[in-house]
Short mmCIF file of C-alpha atoms and ligand atoms in Angstrom, two decimals:
data_model
loop_
_atom_site.label_atom_id
_atom_site.label_comp_id
_atom_site.label_asym_id
_atom_site.label_seq_id
_atom_site.Cartn_x
_atom_site.Cartn_y
_atom_site.Cartn_z
CA MET C 36 -130.58 -151.55 188.15
CA LEU C 37 -129.53 -154.09 185.58
CA LYS C 38 -133.15 -154.59 184.47
CA ASP C 39 -133.50 -150.90 183.65
CA LEU C 40 -130.28 -150.97 181.66
CA VAL C 41 -131.45 -154.05 179.78
CA ARG C 42 -134.92 -152.62 179.14
CA THR C 43 -133.55 -149.37 177.79
CA ASN C 44 -130.75 -151.05 175.89
CA ARG C 45 -132.66 -150.88 172.65
CA SER C 46 -131.27 -150.54 169.17
CA TYR C 47 -130.98 -146.79 168.68
CA ARG C 48 -130.48 -145.49 165.16
CA ARG C 49 -130.93 -141.72 165.50
CA PHE C 50 -128.53 -139.71 167.61
CA TYR C 51 -127.42 -136.22 168.62
CA GLN C 52 -124.50 -136.35 166.23
CA ASP C 53 -122.84 -133.30 167.78
CA HIS C 54 -122.62 -135.07 171.13
CA ALA C 55 -119.00 -136.15 170.88
CA ILE C 56 -117.77 -139.44 172.31
CA ASP C 57 -114.08 -139.44 173.09
CA GLU C 58 -111.42 -142.11 172.74
CA ARG C 59 -111.29 -142.67 176.48
CA THR C 60 -115.00 -143.49 176.65
CA LEU C 61 -114.65 -146.00 173.82
CA THR C 62 -111.62 -147.53 175.52
CA GLU C 63 -113.61 -147.94 178.74
CA LEU C 64 -116.36 -149.69 176.79
CA VAL C 65 -113.93 -152.06 175.09
CA ASP C 66 -112.52 -152.82 178.53
CA LEU C 67 -115.96 -154.25 179.39
CA ALA C 68 -115.82 -156.41 176.28
CA ARG C 69 -112.34 -157.56 177.26
CA LEU C 70 -113.77 -159.08 180.44
CA ALA C 71 -116.57 -161.01 178.71
CA ALA C 72 -116.90 -164.78 178.70
CA SER C 73 -115.11 -166.46 175.82
CA GLY C 74 -115.21 -170.05 174.59
CA HIS C 75 -111.96 -171.80 175.58
CA ASN C 76 -111.05 -168.35 176.90
CA LEU C 77 -109.48 -167.63 173.52
CA GLN C 78 -110.55 -163.95 173.50
CA PRO C 79 -110.16 -163.72 169.74
CA PHE C 80 -111.37 -160.15 169.22
CA LYS C 81 -109.63 -156.99 168.19
CA TYR C 82 -111.28 -153.59 167.94
CA ILE C 83 -111.06 -150.50 165.81
CA LEU C 84 -112.36 -147.35 167.48
CA SER C 85 -113.75 -144.37 165.67
CA TRP C 86 -114.76 -141.07 167.23
CA GLN C 87 -113.34 -138.66 164.66
CA PRO C 88 -116.00 -137.14 162.34
CA GLU C 89 -114.04 -137.99 159.16
CA ARG C 90 -113.52 -141.60 160.15
CA ASN C 91 -117.14 -141.85 161.31
CA ALA C 92 -118.29 -140.64 157.90
CA LEU C 93 -116.13 -143.26 156.22
CA ILE C 94 -117.62 -146.10 158.27
CA PHE C 95 -121.22 -144.87 157.96
CA ARG C 96 -121.06 -145.29 154.19
CA TYR C 97 -120.86 -149.08 154.47
CA LEU C 98 -123.66 -149.75 156.96
CA THR C 99 -127.27 -150.75 156.34
CA TRP C 100 -129.96 -149.47 158.68
CA ALA C 101 -133.30 -150.87 159.84
CA ALA C 102 -134.13 -153.28 157.04
CA TYR C 103 -137.82 -153.41 158.08
CA LEU C 104 -138.23 -149.64 157.64
CA LYS C 105 -138.41 -149.77 153.87
CA ASP C 106 -138.77 -146.04 153.27
CA TRP C 107 -136.06 -144.98 155.71
CA PRO C 108 -132.53 -145.02 154.31
CA GLY C 109 -130.88 -144.51 157.69
CA PRO C 110 -130.07 -141.53 159.89
CA PRO C 111 -129.58 -138.23 158.04
CA GLU C 112 -126.58 -135.98 158.61
CA GLY C 113 -126.98 -134.49 162.10
CA GLU C 114 -128.53 -137.67 163.52
CA ARG C 115 -125.72 -140.08 162.78
CA PRO C 116 -123.65 -141.98 165.34
CA SER C 117 -120.83 -140.04 166.93
CA ALA C 118 -118.67 -143.13 167.41
CA TYR C 119 -118.17 -146.70 166.25
CA VAL C 120 -116.53 -149.83 167.52
CA VAL C 121 -115.62 -152.22 164.72
CA MET C 122 -115.36 -155.76 166.09
CA LEU C 123 -112.84 -157.98 164.37
CA GLY C 124 -112.15 -161.69 164.76
CA ASP C 125 -108.46 -162.53 164.80
CA THR C 126 -108.17 -165.66 162.65
CA GLU C 127 -104.71 -166.35 164.04
CA ILE C 128 -106.43 -167.01 167.37
CA ARG C 129 -109.62 -168.67 166.14
CA LYS C 130 -110.94 -169.67 162.73
CA SER C 131 -114.67 -169.11 163.23
CA PHE C 132 -116.67 -166.82 165.46
CA THR C 133 -120.07 -167.66 166.92
CA PHE C 134 -121.32 -166.67 170.37
CA ASP C 135 -118.51 -164.67 171.85
CA GLN C 136 -119.00 -161.55 169.80
CA GLY C 137 -122.59 -161.19 170.98
CA ILE C 138 -121.56 -161.30 174.61
CA ALA C 139 -118.75 -158.81 174.09
CA ALA C 140 -121.02 -156.52 172.07
CA GLU C 141 -123.70 -156.60 174.76
CA ASN C 142 -121.17 -155.60 177.41
CA ILE C 143 -120.25 -152.59 175.30
CA LEU C 144 -123.86 -151.61 174.71
CA LEU C 145 -124.83 -151.97 178.37
CA GLY C 146 -121.80 -149.93 179.34
CA ALA C 147 -122.87 -147.29 176.84
CA ARG C 148 -126.37 -147.22 178.34
CA GLU C 149 -124.92 -146.71 181.78
CA LYS C 150 -123.13 -143.64 180.41
CA GLY C 151 -126.38 -142.27 178.95
CA LEU C 152 -125.42 -143.38 175.47
CA GLY C 153 -126.98 -145.98 173.22
CA GLY C 154 -126.19 -147.90 170.11
CA CYS C 155 -127.03 -150.41 167.49
CA ILE C 156 -125.38 -153.63 166.42
CA ILE C 157 -124.86 -153.47 162.67
CA GLY C 158 -124.41 -156.82 161.00
CA ALA C 159 -125.33 -155.64 157.51
CA VAL C 160 -121.93 -154.23 156.63
CA GLU C 161 -120.29 -153.97 153.22
CA ARG C 162 -117.34 -155.79 154.64
CA GLU C 163 -114.90 -155.71 151.79
CA LYS C 164 -115.43 -152.01 151.19
CA LEU C 165 -115.03 -151.28 154.89
CA ARG C 166 -111.89 -153.42 154.97
CA GLU C 167 -110.42 -151.39 152.16
CA ALA C 168 -111.44 -148.04 153.64
CA LEU C 169 -109.96 -148.81 157.07
CA GLU C 170 -107.04 -150.84 155.66
CA ILE C 171 -107.94 -153.86 157.78
CA PRO C 172 -105.51 -156.74 157.15
CA ASP C 173 -106.94 -160.05 155.82
CA ARG C 174 -106.04 -161.76 159.06
CA PHE C 175 -109.04 -160.08 160.70
CA GLU C 176 -112.64 -161.01 159.95
CA ILE C 177 -115.02 -158.08 160.22
CA LEU C 178 -117.75 -159.36 162.55
CA ILE C 179 -120.04 -156.48 163.45
CA VAL C 180 -119.97 -152.73 163.78
CA LEU C 181 -121.37 -151.09 166.91
CA ALA C 182 -122.79 -147.65 166.20
CA LEU C 183 -122.84 -145.42 169.28
CA GLY C 184 -124.19 -142.05 170.24
CA LYS C 185 -126.54 -140.12 172.45
CA PRO C 186 -129.97 -141.41 171.41
CA LYS C 187 -132.34 -138.92 169.83
CA GLU C 188 -135.25 -141.27 169.48
CA LYS C 189 -137.83 -142.86 171.70
CA VAL C 190 -138.03 -146.64 171.51
CA VAL C 191 -140.84 -148.53 173.20
CA LEU C 192 -141.39 -152.23 173.69
CA GLU C 193 -144.62 -153.86 172.54
CA VAL C 194 -146.10 -157.28 173.21
CA LEU C 195 -145.59 -159.73 170.38
CA GLU C 196 -148.45 -162.21 170.14
CA PRO C 197 -147.45 -165.78 169.21
CA ASP C 198 -148.87 -165.29 165.71
CA GLY C 199 -147.86 -161.62 165.53
CA ASP C 200 -145.39 -159.82 163.31
CA VAL C 201 -141.79 -159.51 164.53
CA LYS C 202 -141.22 -156.37 162.46
CA TYR C 203 -140.50 -153.19 164.37
CA TRP C 204 -142.24 -150.03 163.18
CA ARG C 205 -142.28 -146.25 163.55
CA ASP C 206 -145.45 -144.34 164.29
CA SER C 207 -146.45 -140.93 162.95
CA GLU C 208 -144.67 -139.23 165.88
CA GLY C 209 -141.41 -140.97 164.96
CA VAL C 210 -141.53 -143.30 167.98
CA HIS C 211 -139.90 -146.65 167.26
CA HIS C 212 -141.85 -149.72 168.45
CA VAL C 213 -140.21 -153.09 169.04
CA PRO C 214 -142.35 -156.20 169.57
CA LYS C 215 -141.02 -158.74 172.06
CA ARG C 216 -142.41 -162.18 172.82
CA ARG C 217 -144.08 -162.73 176.20
CA LEU C 218 -142.25 -164.64 178.90
CA GLU C 219 -144.97 -167.31 178.97
CA ASP C 220 -144.53 -167.85 175.24
CA ILE C 221 -140.81 -168.55 175.48
CA ILE C 222 -140.51 -170.68 178.62
CA ILE C 223 -141.79 -173.97 177.31
CA GLY C 224 -140.96 -176.38 180.07
C1 FMN X 1687 -126.47 -159.78 165.11
C2 FMN X 1687 -127.32 -158.54 164.90
C3 FMN X 1687 -127.21 -157.84 163.71
C4 FMN X 1687 -127.95 -156.67 163.53
N1 FMN X 1687 -127.76 -155.96 162.36
C5 FMN X 1687 -128.45 -154.80 162.19
C6 FMN X 1687 -128.20 -154.01 161.03
O1 FMN X 1687 -127.40 -154.37 160.16
N2 FMN X 1687 -128.86 -152.84 160.91
C7 FMN X 1687 -129.75 -152.40 161.87
O2 FMN X 1687 -130.30 -151.32 161.71
N3 FMN X 1687 -130.01 -153.13 162.98
C8 FMN X 1687 -129.37 -154.32 163.17
N4 FMN X 1687 -129.57 -155.06 164.30
C9 FMN X 1687 -130.52 -154.59 165.32
C10 FMN X 1687 -131.83 -155.39 165.31
O3 FMN X 1687 -132.62 -154.97 164.22
C11 FMN X 1687 -132.56 -155.15 166.66
O4 FMN X 1687 -131.83 -155.78 167.68
C12 FMN X 1687 -134.00 -155.68 166.65
O5 FMN X 1687 -134.79 -154.96 165.75
C13 FMN X 1687 -134.64 -155.62 168.03
O6 FMN X 1687 -134.59 -154.32 168.54
P1 FMN X 1687 -133.93 -154.07 169.95
O7 FMN X 1687 -132.43 -154.26 169.78
O8 FMN X 1687 -134.29 -152.69 170.34
O9 FMN X 1687 -134.47 -155.11 170.89
C14 FMN X 1687 -128.85 -156.23 164.53
C15 FMN X 1687 -128.96 -156.93 165.73
C16 FMN X 1687 -128.19 -158.07 165.93
C17 FMN X 1687 -128.30 -158.79 167.25
#
Protein backbone atom coordinates (compact mmCIF):
# COMPACT_ATOMS: atom_id res chain seq x y z
CA MET A 1 0.00 0.00 0.00
CA LEU A 2 1.21 3.46 -0.83
CA LYS A 3 0.35 4.70 2.67
CA ASP A 4 2.61 2.09 4.24
CA LEU A 5 5.44 3.04 1.92
CA VAL A 6 4.95 6.72 2.74
CA ARG A 7 4.71 6.08 6.49
CA THR A 8 7.87 4.02 6.54
CA ASN A 9 9.69 6.29 4.13
CA ARG A 10 11.51 8.03 6.94
CA SER A 11 14.94 9.57 6.85
CA TYR A 12 17.24 6.69 7.75
CA ARG A 13 20.80 7.50 8.74
CA ARG A 14 22.16 4.19 10.06
CA PHE A 15 22.47 1.21 7.76
CA TYR A 16 23.81 -2.32 7.38
CA GLN A 17 26.80 -1.08 5.42
CA ASP A 18 27.73 -4.58 4.25
CA HIS A 19 24.37 -4.94 2.52
CA ALA A 20 25.53 -4.11 -0.98
CA ILE A 21 23.34 -2.22 -3.44
CA ASP A 22 24.25 -2.86 -7.05
CA GLU A 23 24.33 -0.59 -10.07
CA ARG A 24 21.21 -2.18 -11.52
CA THR A 25 19.17 -1.37 -8.42
CA LEU A 26 20.30 2.25 -8.52
CA THR A 27 19.49 2.42 -12.23
CA GLU A 28 15.98 1.13 -11.53
CA LEU A 29 15.53 3.82 -8.89
CA VAL A 30 16.70 6.58 -11.21
CA ASP A 31 14.24 5.26 -13.77
CA LEU A 32 11.49 6.18 -11.30
CA ALA A 33 12.93 9.68 -11.03
CA ARG A 34 13.04 9.89 -14.81
CA LEU A 35 9.25 9.51 -14.92
CA ALA A 36 8.53 12.23 -12.35
CA ALA A 37 6.59 15.41 -13.05
CA SER A 38 8.76 18.28 -14.23
CA GLY A 39 7.95 21.96 -14.73
CA HIS A 40 7.67 22.69 -18.46
CA ASN A 41 8.67 19.03 -18.78
CA LEU A 42 12.28 20.18 -18.96
CA GLN A 43 13.63 17.18 -16.98
CA PRO A 44 16.82 19.02 -16.10
CA PHE A 45 18.44 16.40 -13.87
CA LYS A 46 21.46 14.22 -14.28
CA TYR A 47 22.61 11.61 -11.79
CA ILE A 48 25.84 10.18 -10.49
CA LEU A 49 25.52 6.72 -8.98
CA SER A 50 27.79 5.29 -6.35
CA TRP A 51 27.74 1.75 -5.03
CA GLN A 52 31.47 1.05 -4.86
CA PRO A 53 32.91 1.20 -1.31
CA GLU A 54 35.78 3.54 -2.33
CA ARG A 55 33.49 5.99 -4.08
CA ASN A 56 30.99 5.77 -1.21
CA ALA A 57 33.75 6.69 1.23
CA LEU A 58 34.68 9.67 -0.92
CA ILE A 59 31.12 11.01 -0.97
CA PHE A 60 30.48 10.36 2.73
CA ARG A 61 33.27 12.77 3.66
CA TYR A 62 31.32 15.77 2.37
CA LEU A 63 27.92 15.13 3.96
CA THR A 64 26.44 16.52 7.17
CA TRP A 65 24.14 14.33 9.23
CA ALA A 66 21.20 15.06 11.53
CA ALA A 67 21.89 18.66 12.52
CA TYR A 68 19.51 18.41 15.52
CA LEU A 69 21.49 15.53 17.04
CA LYS A 70 24.28 17.70 18.35
CA ASP A 71 26.38 14.94 19.88
CA TRP A 72 26.10 12.56 16.93
CA PRO A 73 28.61 13.15 14.14
CA GLY A 74 26.90 10.78 11.71
CA PRO A 75 26.96 7.04 11.09
CA PRO A 76 30.18 5.26 12.11
CA GLU A 77 32.04 2.89 9.80
CA GLY A 78 29.88 -0.23 9.48
CA GLU A 79 26.62 1.74 9.59
CA ARG A 80 27.19 3.99 6.62
CA PRO A 81 25.13 4.06 3.41
CA SER A 82 25.98 1.40 0.87
CA ALA A 83 25.02 3.60 -2.08
CA TYR A 84 24.41 7.18 -3.13
CA VAL A 85 22.59 9.01 -5.86
CA VAL A 86 23.99 12.48 -6.46
CA MET A 87 21.34 14.67 -8.08
CA LEU A 88 22.64 17.33 -10.43
CA GLY A 89 20.84 20.16 -12.18
CA ASP A 90 21.92 20.63 -15.78
CA THR A 91 22.21 24.40 -16.21
CA GLU A 92 22.21 24.02 -19.99
CA ILE A 93 18.61 22.85 -19.64
CA ARG A 94 17.46 25.10 -16.79
CA LYS A 95 19.09 27.87 -14.80
CA SER A 96 17.45 27.35 -11.41
CA PHE A 97 15.99 24.34 -9.67
CA THR A 98 13.06 24.44 -7.26
CA PHE A 99 10.35 21.80 -6.93
CA ASP A 100 11.31 19.15 -9.41
CA GLN A 101 14.20 17.70 -7.49
CA GLY A 102 11.99 16.97 -4.49
CA ILE A 103 9.53 15.02 -6.60
CA ALA A 104 12.28 13.05 -8.32
CA ALA A 105 14.02 12.38 -5.01
CA GLU A 106 10.79 11.13 -3.42
CA ASN A 107 10.25 8.70 -6.29
CA ILE A 108 13.71 7.28 -5.66
CA LEU A 109 13.16 7.00 -1.93
CA LEU A 110 9.75 5.36 -2.28
CA GLY A 111 11.21 2.94 -4.80
CA ALA A 112 13.98 2.17 -2.33
CA ARG A 113 11.42 1.50 0.41
CA GLU A 114 9.58 -0.90 -1.85
CA LYS A 115 12.85 -2.82 -2.23
CA GLY A 116 13.31 -2.98 1.55
CA LEU A 117 15.88 -0.20 1.48
CA GLY A 118 15.74 3.29 2.90
CA GLY A 119 17.55 6.55 2.63
CA CYS A 120 18.04 10.13 3.55
CA ILE A 121 18.01 13.31 1.52
CA ILE A 122 21.21 15.18 2.26
CA GLY A 123 21.09 18.88 1.48
CA ALA A 124 23.99 19.85 3.72
CA VAL A 125 26.73 18.95 1.28
CA GLU A 126 30.18 20.50 0.93
CA ARG A 127 29.41 21.07 -2.69
CA GLU A 128 32.66 22.43 -4.00
CA LYS A 129 34.68 19.69 -2.33
CA LEU A 130 32.32 17.03 -3.66
CA ARG A 131 32.51 18.59 -7.12
CA GLU A 132 36.27 18.34 -7.03
CA ALA A 133 36.31 14.80 -5.67
CA LEU A 134 33.89 13.48 -8.30
CA GLU A 135 35.20 15.77 -11.06
CA ILE A 136 31.74 17.19 -11.72
CA PRO A 137 31.84 19.80 -14.51
CA ASP A 138 30.71 23.38 -13.68
CA ARG A 139 27.74 22.98 -15.97
CA PHE A 140 26.04 20.85 -13.31
CA GLU A 141 24.71 22.25 -10.05
CA ILE A 142 24.93 19.80 -7.17
CA LEU A 143 21.39 19.76 -5.76
CA ILE A 144 21.13 16.99 -3.18
CA VAL A 145 22.70 13.68 -2.34
CA LEU A 146 20.49 10.68 -1.60
CA ALA A 147 22.10 8.28 0.84
CA LEU A 148 20.76 4.74 0.51
CA GLY A 149 21.08 1.47 2.35
CA LYS A 150 19.32 -1.20 4.32
CA PRO A 151 18.11 0.64 7.42
CA LYS A 152 19.56 -0.44 10.74
CA GLU A 153 17.52 1.89 12.87
CA LYS A 154 13.97 2.16 14.10
CA VAL A 155 12.23 5.43 13.33
CA VAL A 156 8.86 6.25 14.85
CA LEU A 157 6.49 9.10 14.20
CA GLU A 158 5.28 11.29 17.05
CA VAL A 159 2.51 13.86 17.28
CA LEU A 160 3.75 17.43 17.04
CA GLU A 161 1.57 19.80 19.05
CA PRO A 162 0.99 23.23 17.47
CA ASP A 163 3.37 24.81 19.99
CA GLY A 164 5.68 21.79 20.12
CA ASP A 165 9.27 21.36 19.05
CA VAL A 166 9.94 20.22 15.47
CA LYS A 167 13.29 18.69 16.44
CA TYR A 168 13.62 14.95 16.04
CA TRP A 169 15.35 13.06 18.86
CA ARG A 170 16.86 9.70 19.80
CA ASP A 171 15.91 7.89 22.96
CA SER A 172 18.18 5.83 25.21
CA GLU A 173 17.44 2.70 23.13
CA GLY A 174 18.65 4.47 19.98
CA VAL A 175 15.14 4.77 18.52
CA HIS A 176 14.77 7.87 16.35
CA HIS A 177 11.57 9.90 16.93
CA VAL A 178 10.17 12.30 14.35
CA PRO A 179 7.39 14.73 15.30
CA LYS A 180 4.78 15.42 12.61
CA ARG A 181 1.97 17.95 12.72
CA ARG A 182 -1.60 16.67 13.03
CA LEU A 183 -3.86 16.68 10.01
CA GLU A 184 -6.31 19.03 11.74
CA ASP A 185 -3.49 21.49 12.36
CA ILE A 186 -2.49 21.73 8.71
CA ILE A 187 -5.83 21.78 6.88
CA ILE A 188 -6.91 25.32 7.57
CA GLY A 189 -9.86 25.77 5.30
C1 LIG B 1 15.63 19.22 1.27
C2 LIG B 1 16.04 18.35 2.43
C3 LIG B 1 17.35 18.40 2.89
C4 LIG B 1 17.75 17.58 3.95
N1 LIG B 1 19.07 17.61 4.33
C5 LIG B 1 19.48 16.78 5.32
C6 LIG B 1 20.86 16.74 5.67
O1 LIG B 1 21.69 17.46 5.12
N2 LIG B 1 21.24 15.86 6.63
C7 LIG B 1 20.35 15.02 7.25
O2 LIG B 1 20.76 14.24 8.09
N3 LIG B 1 19.02 15.04 6.95
C8 LIG B 1 18.57 15.89 5.98
N4 LIG B 1 17.25 15.90 5.61
C9 LIG B 1 16.30 15.01 6.28
C10 LIG B 1 15.38 15.76 7.27
O3 LIG B 1 16.11 16.05 8.44
C11 LIG B 1 14.15 14.87 7.57
O4 LIG B 1 13.36 14.79 6.42
C12 LIG B 1 13.32 15.40 8.74
O5 LIG B 1 14.04 15.34 9.94
C13 LIG B 1 12.02 14.63 8.91
O6 LIG B 1 12.26 13.26 9.05
P1 LIG B 1 11.56 12.25 8.08
O7 LIG B 1 12.21 12.41 6.72
O8 LIG B 1 11.77 10.90 8.66
O9 LIG B 1 10.11 12.64 8.00
C14 LIG B 1 16.81 16.71 4.57
C15 LIG B 1 15.50 16.65 4.10
C16 LIG B 1 15.11 17.45 3.03
C17 LIG B 1 13.70 17.34 2.52
